[in-house]
Amino acid sequence: MRWNEIESDVCSVARTLSVVGDRWTLLILRDCFLGSRRFDEFQKNIGLSRHRLTDRLNKLVEHELLLKKPYQDNPPRSEYVLTAKGKDIHPVLVTLTGWGNKWMQDGDGVPLLYHHKKCEHITQPQLSCDHCGDSIDASNMYVTPGPGILKKLQRGVSPSYVPKRLLKLFKDTLNLDAQK
Amino acid sequence: MRWNEIESDVCSVARTLSVVGDRWTLLILRDCFLGSRRFDEFQKNIGLSRHRLTDRLNKLVEHELLLKKPYQDNPPRSEYVLTAKGKDIHPVLVTLTGWGNKWMQDGDGVPLLYHHKKCEHITQPQLSCDHCGDSIDASNMYVTPGPGILKKLQRGVSPSYVPKRLLKLFKDTLNLDAQK
DNA sequence: ATAGTAGGTTCCATTTTAGAACTTGTAAAG
DNA sequence: CTTTACAAGTTCTAAAATGGAACCTACTAT
């Protein structure tokens, strides 16, 4: 399966990875959040080849996570700034950092510390339910089919990644709905 | 720069990506959280080549995100189950899903819905400060150097990815500390 | 006149990947 | 018994992605 096929998978994880799921893209975005904006800055910080960087920046601009913004005309030079869509990647970087801080330390401790402006404490943000506010993790969550899957099932398409066990459950859901 | 060099970068994002930052690994873990455990199950759900899958599963076992657990002897067959380290990837998948749900929809709506067992509501978990509990995002957070970076600076090593602007700030921090 | 900066592009060798075929040992179906 | 299926791989080759170095262009500073 190729990148562009992943993009059309009926799965938000797969779709997101089709944009940011390579070796470099999230590192570029990390740098954006730390204040980098220019080609050479990214190249020096990250250490990828100029070729790859051109490619990845173009992709991020295409997908509208970054905006290419001219800052001089002659010679033409641009900087890359985060759009709203790009800024929304922040939680992904925060959770990746959290995992790395916990599980990938060398002997020297955490590389960077997050601080919460409001309470002025060091923080490693955690997920909480956006309805009741309680903290939430894999053990107190479950999934059900959303409209995106149900509509495909109604059209006879079975999203490849959904385990048979769940598919059956989802089809039962459909039948129950139909009987109403 | 190669994968194994990324692993030793002084950055928790880079280190995490050295384990899960390719096209397939997070999709394998997604499937684990949805209940998949066996080779063929992953292969069918995800649609990657058997060759790649072997490789990725081995890497996940090496890094101890998955445990390879024999379930019969003749012929030898195993299943792959999440370890604590693997389960801790869940927040990453949740935030990736959140972004995909918001920014990568086709016309049919969200593929899967998350539910919170306790309050029984549909939820898209959000990050909150683990000290004060308030919701938190890029605009109300900032970073400072942690021991992992400071110790490297003291040894004269400059972590490549830290923008010069921040490096200077960090070195000032060191000088202030030294003057105490 | 030379070196440096910024943001690329071009080229080629190396590495990684996709996809299909093959393997091994068992069990079930005809 | 012979074929088919299943599970979990391994092997092979062509195609795609990548790394790294060199080159290009239009300024600016020394």
XYZ file of C-alpha atoms (C1' of nucleotides) in Angstrom:
420
model
C 0.000 0.000 0.000
C 1.256 3.456 -0.886
C 1.039 6.777 0.939
C -1.813 8.117 -1.168
C -3.860 4.997 -0.510
C -3.443 5.446 3.219
C -4.829 8.949 2.928
C -8.203 7.601 1.834
C -8.436 4.931 4.544
C -11.542 5.242 6.728
C -9.469 5.965 9.813
C -8.470 9.270 11.309
C -5.150 7.907 12.505
C -4.261 6.693 9.011
C -5.401 9.936 7.421
C -3.380 11.996 9.856
C -0.319 9.846 9.288
C -0.689 10.334 5.549
C 0.197 13.977 6.270
C 2.625 13.802 9.215
C 3.585 10.123 9.426
C 7.114 10.173 8.063
C 10.496 10.550 9.659
C 10.749 14.327 9.320
C 7.434 16.126 9.202
C 6.724 16.132 12.917
C 10.275 17.297 13.622
C 9.710 20.246 11.278
C 6.510 21.075 13.114
C 8.251 20.705 16.482
C 10.740 23.321 15.284
C 7.915 25.601 14.187
C 6.510 25.517 17.705
C 9.973 26.341 19.062
C 10.090 29.370 16.773
C 11.829 28.287 13.560
C 10.504 29.761 10.351
C 13.205 29.613 7.690
C 14.573 26.947 5.388
C 18.136 26.996 6.648
C 17.015 27.093 10.233
C 15.060 23.868 9.806
C 17.895 22.295 7.897
C 20.479 23.045 10.571
C 18.247 22.108 13.491
C 16.947 18.861 12.095
C 19.856 17.651 9.969
C 17.870 16.347 7.020
C 18.975 16.905 3.435
C 17.934 20.143 1.708
C 16.218 17.992 -0.889
C 13.978 16.274 1.635
C 13.298 19.511 3.433
C 12.066 21.208 0.248
C 9.789 18.272 -0.274
C 8.390 18.156 3.232
C 7.848 21.901 3.474
C 5.979 21.837 0.162
C 3.804 19.022 1.426
C 3.045 20.894 4.633
C 2.148 23.992 2.612
C -0.016 21.939 0.244
C -1.867 20.435 3.186
C -2.127 23.910 4.726
C -0.347 23.168 7.989
C 2.190 25.827 7.065
C 1.783 29.069 5.170
C 4.614 30.179 2.884
C 4.980 33.868 3.469
C 7.382 36.078 1.444
C 9.458 38.377 3.605
C 11.592 39.947 0.845
C 11.386 40.242 -2.929
C 14.901 40.341 -4.283
C 16.025 37.639 -4.111
C 12.646 36.135 -3.236
C 12.687 34.677 0.270
C 9.912 33.165 2.300
C 9.272 31.911 5.753
C 6.980 29.151 6.853
C 4.460 29.873 9.578
C 1.955 27.638 11.289
C -1.686 27.918 10.238
C -4.574 27.053 12.556
C -4.495 23.540 11.087
C -0.770 23.327 11.830
C -1.128 24.696 15.346
C -3.674 21.983 16.033
C -0.876 19.414 15.771
C 0.475 20.643 19.097
C -1.339 18.050 21.222
C 0.255 15.309 19.118
C 3.712 16.696 19.841
C 2.872 17.032 23.520
C 1.791 13.402 23.820
C 4.802 12.191 21.807
C 7.016 14.194 24.148
C 5.274 12.740 27.171
C 5.951 9.223 25.993
C 9.556 10.008 25.105
C 10.147 11.684 28.469
C 8.840 8.624 30.248
C 10.247 5.794 28.154
C 13.204 7.056 26.125
C 15.380 8.903 28.609
C 19.113 8.642 28.575
C 20.833 9.139 31.937
C 20.531 12.921 31.873
C 16.832 13.455 32.465
C 14.097 15.186 30.478
C 15.424 17.389 27.633
C 12.758 20.105 27.760
C 10.281 21.044 30.451
C 6.769 22.233 29.719
C 5.310 24.996 31.860
C 1.713 26.097 32.216
C 1.560 29.900 31.969
C -1.511 30.181 34.121
C -0.495 28.139 37.157
C 3.258 28.563 36.562
C 3.958 24.922 37.276
C 5.953 22.396 35.330
C 3.447 20.208 33.569
C 3.147 17.121 31.424
C -0.354 17.610 30.062
C -2.691 14.625 30.294
C -5.845 13.762 28.431
C -9.225 14.351 29.993
C -12.786 13.785 28.846
C -14.076 16.886 27.082
C -17.506 16.248 28.517
C -16.994 15.597 32.228
C -13.380 16.764 32.556
C -12.183 13.605 34.296
C -8.817 12.236 33.296
C -9.145 9.504 30.700
C -7.056 6.704 29.264
C -7.339 3.504 27.232
C -8.868 1.600 30.155
C -11.864 3.885 30.546
C -12.650 4.514 26.904
C -14.262 2.439 24.181
C -15.097 3.019 20.543
C -18.257 2.710 18.504
C -18.737 3.190 14.779
C -19.226 6.782 13.708
C -21.157 7.999 10.679
C -17.993 7.768 8.583
C -17.888 3.994 8.947
C -21.630 3.323 9.031
C -22.230 5.113 5.742
C -19.520 3.060 4.088
C -20.987 -0.157 5.460
C -24.397 0.814 4.104
C -22.790 1.213 0.704
C -21.276 -2.246 1.103
C -17.715 -1.046 1.695
C -15.830 -2.662 4.571
C -13.084 -0.433 5.924
C -10.062 -2.679 5.811
C -8.635 -1.928 9.198
C -11.666 -2.690 11.309
C -11.234 -6.127 12.906
C -13.920 -8.628 11.912
C -15.076 -8.793 15.487
C -15.819 -5.073 15.485
C -17.239 -5.111 11.964
C -19.840 -7.646 13.049
C -20.729 -5.458 16.002
C -21.036 -2.468 13.694
C -23.246 -4.314 11.228
C -25.466 -5.345 14.120
C -25.711 -1.675 15.038
C -26.871 -0.961 11.506
C -29.506 -3.685 11.638
C -30.796 -2.375 14.942
C -31.021 1.093 13.441
C -32.830 -0.257 10.389
C -35.420 -2.032 12.546
C -36.458 1.170 14.277
C 20.699 11.713 9.050
C 19.641 8.126 9.622
C 17.070 6.569 11.927
C 19.570 5.392 14.510
C 21.028 8.882 14.743
C 17.590 10.332 15.419
C 17.202 7.937 18.315
C 20.050 9.607 20.178
C 18.875 13.175 19.552
C 18.345 15.165 22.748
C 14.621 15.502 22.063
C 11.770 13.379 23.301
C 9.816 13.888 20.098
C 12.733 12.663 17.987
C 13.374 9.734 20.280
C 9.751 8.704 20.213
C 9.635 8.981 16.441
C 12.713 6.764 16.214
C 10.415 4.019 17.538
C 6.985 4.836 16.079
C 7.703 7.446 13.391
C 7.234 5.437 10.222
C 4.312 4.763 7.977
C 3.121 1.580 9.667
C 4.052 1.302 13.321
C 1.303 3.502 14.717
C -1.245 1.702 12.557
C -0.117 -1.605 14.053
C -0.517 -0.147 17.538
C -3.927 1.273 16.614
C -4.962 -2.260 15.669
C -3.634 -3.600 18.962
C -5.889 -1.187 20.835
C -8.811 -2.361 18.693
C -8.045 -5.935 19.700
C -5.787 -7.414 17.010
C -3.067 -9.762 18.165
C -2.019 -11.985 15.266
C 0.234 -11.623 12.259
C -2.395 -12.239 9.613
C -4.889 -10.041 11.371
C -2.529 -7.083 11.221
C -1.643 -7.855 7.649
C -5.239 -7.952 6.466
C -6.358 -4.920 8.448
C -3.475 -2.676 7.528
C -2.575 -3.867 4.053
C 1.198 -3.689 4.386
C 3.466 -6.374 2.982
C 4.184 -9.399 5.143
C 7.839 -8.536 4.885
C 7.394 -5.075 6.386
C 5.039 -6.403 9.025
C 7.605 -8.954 10.237
C 10.092 -6.150 10.477
C 7.854 -3.727 12.316
C 6.559 -6.309 14.778
C 10.126 -7.329 15.584
C 11.050 -3.708 16.183
C 8.063 -3.209 18.463
C 9.013 -6.342 20.394
C 12.657 -5.213 20.597
C 11.575 -1.862 21.977
C 9.177 -3.649 24.333
C 5.969 -2.010 23.183
C 4.681 -5.467 22.282
C 5.270 -8.815 23.885
C 5.526 -11.881 21.634
C 3.572 -14.595 23.347
C 3.417 -18.185 22.058
C -0.093 -19.577 21.974
C 0.726 -22.989 20.428
C 3.834 -25.101 19.936
C 3.415 -27.135 16.793
C 3.719 -25.341 14.483
C 5.011 -22.512 16.680
C 2.596 -19.600 16.671
C 2.626 -16.391 18.652
C 0.499 -13.384 19.285
C 1.568 -9.870 20.011
C 0.185 -8.100 23.043
C 0.655 -4.568 24.324
C 3.010 -4.038 27.238
C 2.683 -1.125 29.657
C 5.097 0.797 27.444
C 2.945 0.050 24.417
C -0.284 0.951 26.189
C 1.226 4.305 27.016
C 1.135 5.158 23.299
C -2.640 5.466 23.546
C -2.660 9.252 24.128
C -0.657 9.697 20.927
C -3.269 7.776 18.963
C -6.054 9.743 20.623
C -4.524 13.091 19.657
C -3.758 11.896 16.121
C -7.377 10.780 15.853
C -8.581 14.123 17.150
C -6.641 15.980 14.478
C -7.794 13.622 11.740
C -11.416 13.872 12.846
C -11.229 17.637 12.703
C -9.105 18.228 9.609
C -9.172 15.141 7.407
C -12.854 14.222 7.105
C -14.355 13.065 3.870
C -18.065 13.810 3.409
C -19.219 10.970 5.648
C -18.269 12.214 9.119
C -16.057 10.807 11.847
C -15.077 7.127 11.328
C -14.974 6.059 14.980
C -16.449 7.625 18.090
C -14.707 7.576 21.457
C -16.833 7.097 24.554
C -15.924 7.718 28.179
C -17.019 4.709 30.259
C -17.542 6.708 33.405
C -19.763 9.513 32.118
C -21.058 7.529 29.124
C -20.660 10.484 26.781
C -19.048 10.697 23.397
C -15.704 12.357 23.954
C -12.716 13.712 22.107
C -10.232 13.876 24.978
C -8.328 17.141 25.379
C -5.089 17.967 27.129
C -5.098 19.523 30.546
C -2.385 20.629 32.947
C -1.468 17.770 35.255
C -0.910 20.244 38.077
C -3.964 22.493 38.087
C -6.235 20.492 35.781
C -7.076 23.427 33.511
C -7.237 22.758 29.806
C -3.989 23.615 28.115
C -2.727 24.280 24.585
C 0.219 25.779 22.727
C -0.818 29.330 23.613
C -0.656 28.853 27.369
C 2.464 26.721 27.560
C 6.142 27.471 27.231
C 9.309 25.420 27.418
C 12.489 25.717 29.446
C 15.594 23.559 29.311
C 15.411 20.398 31.374
C 18.307 18.543 32.959
C 18.728 16.509 29.778
C 19.734 19.579 27.795
C 21.548 21.458 30.542
C 23.863 18.565 31.285
C 24.770 18.316 27.616
C 25.447 22.051 27.430
C 27.723 21.792 30.456
C 29.670 19.118 28.624
C 29.919 21.464 25.631
C 27.426 19.571 23.464
C 24.805 21.682 21.699
C 21.685 19.685 20.892
C 21.257 20.288 17.191
C 17.573 20.990 17.136
C 17.428 23.750 19.687
C 17.135 27.087 17.873
C 20.029 29.448 18.571
C 17.651 31.882 20.210
C 16.674 29.267 22.770
C 20.194 27.938 23.162
C 21.363 31.396 24.204
C 18.552 31.582 26.714
C 19.506 28.173 28.049
C 23.163 29.094 28.378
C 22.137 32.198 30.301
C 20.161 29.921 32.606
C 23.323 27.912 33.188
C 25.341 31.031 33.972
C 22.717 32.209 36.424
C 22.805 28.815 38.107
C 26.590 28.879 38.228
C 26.607 32.296 39.915
C 24.456 31.108 42.792
C 37.536 40.394 -5.607
C 36.176 37.155 -2.342
C 33.387 35.105 1.035
C 29.046 34.563 3.116
C 23.874 34.030 3.313
C 19.380 32.222 1.945
C 16.700 29.082 -0.445
C 16.586 26.240 -3.500
C 17.575 22.366 -7.641
C 20.153 18.523 -9.843
C 22.435 14.253 -9.802
C 23.738 9.667 -8.387
C 24.589 5.885 -5.150
C 22.444 3.678 -1.372
C 18.611 2.211 1.355
C 13.945 1.045 1.946
C 9.785 -0.683 0.376
C 5.938 -3.224 -2.203
C 4.289 -7.198 -3.972
C 4.378 -11.682 -5.306
C 6.000 -16.342 -4.762
C 7.749 -19.851 -1.803
C 8.180 -22.579 2.880
C 6.780 -25.291 6.883
C 3.801 -27.869 9.691
C -0.899 -28.891 10.813
C -5.832 -29.652 10.244
C -10.056 -30.059 7.779
C -12.776 -31.263 3.482
C -13.831 -34.073 -0.425
C -5.050 -40.004 0.349
C -5.228 -35.761 -2.133
C -6.265 -31.210 -2.205
C -7.271 -26.912 0.174
C -6.830 -23.765 3.886
C -4.475 -21.490 7.740
C -0.818 -19.187 10.286
C 3.443 -17.074 10.384
C 7.024 -16.281 8.214
C 11.212 -15.880 4.461
C 13.095 -14.917 -0.135
C 13.380 -12.459 -4.308
C 13.231 -8.515 -7.538
C 11.683 -4.125 -9.299
C 10.341 0.320 -7.929
C 10.377 4.216 -4.845
C 12.389 7.089 -1.361
C 16.387 8.938 0.662
C 21.108 11.026 1.810
C 24.727 13.722 0.561
C 27.310 16.416 -2.222
C 27.654 19.821 -5.752
C 25.659 23.454 -8.238
C 22.773 27.856 -8.985
C 21.113 32.599 -8.208
C 20.819 37.032 -6.324
C 22.050 39.762 -2.969
C 25.453 41.840 1.161
C 29.405 42.518 3.797
C 34.651 42.707 3.981
